[in-house]
Structures are given as C-alpha cells and as structure tokens.
PDB file of C-alpha atoms in Angstrom:
ATOM      1  CA  MET A   1     -11.132   7.830   5.473  1.00 69.00           C
ATOM      2  CA  PHE A   2     -13.516   5.034   4.502  1.00 76.00           C
ATOM      3  CA  GLU A   3     -13.068   6.015   0.850  1.00 76.00           C
ATOM      4  CA  LYS A   4      -9.351   5.162   1.062  1.00 73.00           C
ATOM      5  CA  PHE A   5     -10.211   1.624   2.169  1.00 76.00           C
ATOM      6  CA  LYS A   6     -12.311   1.161  -0.966  1.00 79.00           C
ATOM      7  CA  SER A   7      -9.640   2.476  -3.345  1.00 82.00           C
ATOM      8  CA  ARG A   8      -7.959   0.143  -5.791  1.00 84.00           C
ATOM      9  CA  LYS A   9      -4.518   1.307  -4.633  1.00 84.00           C
ATOM     10  CA  PHE A  10      -5.268   0.353  -1.038  1.00 86.00           C
ATOM     11  CA  ILE A  11      -6.705  -3.028  -1.981  1.00 87.00           C
ATOM     12  CA  ALA A  12      -3.680  -3.805  -4.173  1.00 88.00           C
ATOM     13  CA  ALA A  13      -1.298  -2.741  -1.390  1.00 89.00           C
ATOM     14  CA  PHE A  14      -3.220  -4.813   1.163  1.00 90.00           C
ATOM     15  CA  ILE A  15      -3.103  -7.926  -0.990  1.00 91.00           C
ATOM     16  CA  GLY A  16       0.541  -7.264  -1.855  1.00 90.00           C
ATOM     17  CA  ALA A  17       1.402  -6.985   1.829  1.00 90.00           C
ATOM     18  CA  LEU A  18      -0.463 -10.190   2.718  1.00 91.00           C
ATOM     19  CA  CYS A  19       0.908 -12.433  -0.026  1.00 90.00           C
ATOM     20  CA  PRO A  20       4.580 -12.786   1.061  1.00 88.00           C
ATOM     21  CA  PRO A  21       3.874 -13.958   4.647  1.00 89.00           C
ATOM     22  CA  ILE A  22       1.146 -16.305   3.412  1.00 89.00           C
ATOM     23  CA  LEU A  23       3.510 -17.807   0.852  1.00 86.00           C
ATOM     24  CA  ALA A  24       6.213 -18.169   3.522  1.00 86.00           C
ATOM     25  CA  TYR A  25       3.702 -19.929   5.789  1.00 86.00           C
ATOM     26  CA  LEU A  26       2.622 -22.272   3.009  1.00 88.00           C
ATOM     27  CA  GLY A  27       6.214 -23.380   2.525  1.00 81.00           C
ATOM     28  CA  GLN A  28       7.215 -21.599  -0.648  1.00 77.00           C
ATOM     29  CA  GLU A  29      10.894 -20.843  -1.146  1.00 83.00           C
ATOM     30  CA  ILE A  30      10.828 -17.600   0.832  1.00 82.00           C
ATOM     31  CA  ALA A  31      11.976 -17.033   4.400  1.00 85.00           C
ATOM     32  CA  LEU A  32       9.649 -15.362   6.871  1.00 84.00           C
ATOM     33  CA  GLY A  33      12.085 -12.485   7.405  1.00 87.00           C
ATOM     34  CA  GLU A  34      12.239 -11.790   3.688  1.00 89.00           C
ATOM     35  CA  ALA A  35       8.464 -12.010   3.461  1.00 87.00           C
ATOM     36  CA  LEU A  36       8.063  -9.417   6.199  1.00 89.00           C
ATOM     37  CA  GLN A  37      10.568  -7.135   4.457  1.00 92.00           C
ATOM     38  CA  LEU A  38       8.602  -7.424   1.227  1.00 90.00           C
ATOM     39  CA  SER A  39       5.368  -6.636   3.045  1.00 92.00           C
ATOM     40  CA  ALA A  40       6.952  -3.606   4.701  1.00 93.00           C
ATOM     41  CA  ALA A  41       8.229  -2.400   1.319  1.00 93.00           C
ATOM     42  CA  VAL A  42       4.723  -2.613  -0.152  1.00 93.00           C
ATOM     43  CA  ILE A  43       3.251  -0.687   2.771  1.00 92.00           C
ATOM     44  CA  VAL A  44       5.925   2.030   2.634  1.00 93.00           C
ATOM     45  CA  SER A  45       5.471   2.348  -1.132  1.00 93.00           C
ATOM     46  CA  TYR A  46       1.737   2.791  -0.669  1.00 91.00           C
ATOM     47  CA  ILE A  47       2.244   5.449   2.000  1.00 91.00           C
ATOM     48  CA  PHE A  48       4.697   7.421  -0.137  1.00 93.00           C
ATOM     49  CA  GLY A  49       2.536   7.063  -3.235  1.00 91.00           C
ATOM     50  CA  GLN A  50      -0.598   8.191  -1.449  1.00 89.00           C
ATOM     51  CA  GLY A  51       1.276  11.074   0.122  1.00 90.00           C
ATOM     52  CA  TYR A  52       2.467  12.185  -3.308  1.00 92.00           C
ATOM     53  CA  VAL A  53      -1.063  12.051  -4.721  1.00 90.00           C
ATOM     54  CA  ASP A  54      -2.465  13.971  -1.750  1.00 88.00           C
ATOM     55  CA  ALA A  55       0.262  16.629  -2.032  1.00 91.00           C
ATOM     56  CA  LYS A  56      -0.463  17.105  -5.738  1.00 91.00           C
ATOM     57  CA  ALA A  57      -4.172  17.483  -4.960  1.00 88.00           C
ATOM     58  CA  VAL A  58      -3.438  20.180  -2.370  1.00 89.00           C
ATOM     59  CA  GLU A  59      -1.036  21.903  -4.771  1.00 86.00           C
ATOM     60  CA  SER A  60      -3.665  21.838  -7.492  1.00 83.00           C
ATOM     61  CA  SER A  61      -6.348  23.256  -5.207  1.00 82.00           C
ATOM     62  CA  ARG A  62      -4.020  26.090  -4.102  1.00 81.00           C
ATOM     63  CA  SER A  63      -3.194  27.082  -7.682  1.00 75.00           C
ATOM     64  CA  ASP A  64      -6.919  27.125  -8.583  1.00 68.00           C
ATOM     65  CA  ALA A  65      -7.788  29.543  -5.772  1.00 58.00           C
TER      66      ALA A  65
END
C-alpha cells in the first residue's frame, strides 16, 4: 500500500485534487462547488485508472500461469 503513495500517478492525482479548492480559496475565478467537483473528478479518474491497471496485471498473471 505504501508503494501506491509513492507512485507518480498518485502524486499527480493528489496535486490535481488539491489545486481547484486552493485556487477557489485564493480568489481565482472558480466557485468552491465547481472546485470540489473538479477534485472529485480527479479522484474518481485515479480510482478507475488504477483499477484498470490492477485488473490488467491480474489478467496478465493468470494468462502466464
């Protein structure tokens, strides 16, 4: 599990999820509700992407056996 926290995909998703609310707080032209929706979209995309990669790894290991 700790390896996932060090992955580039996780770090990019984490930063991508943090940026919209921070920009909304700093007064950029983005509403807080929209910022939270953008953050949620980044998180969901990461979850689906990681799930796809994990499923392909399991599929690959099953076909090798």
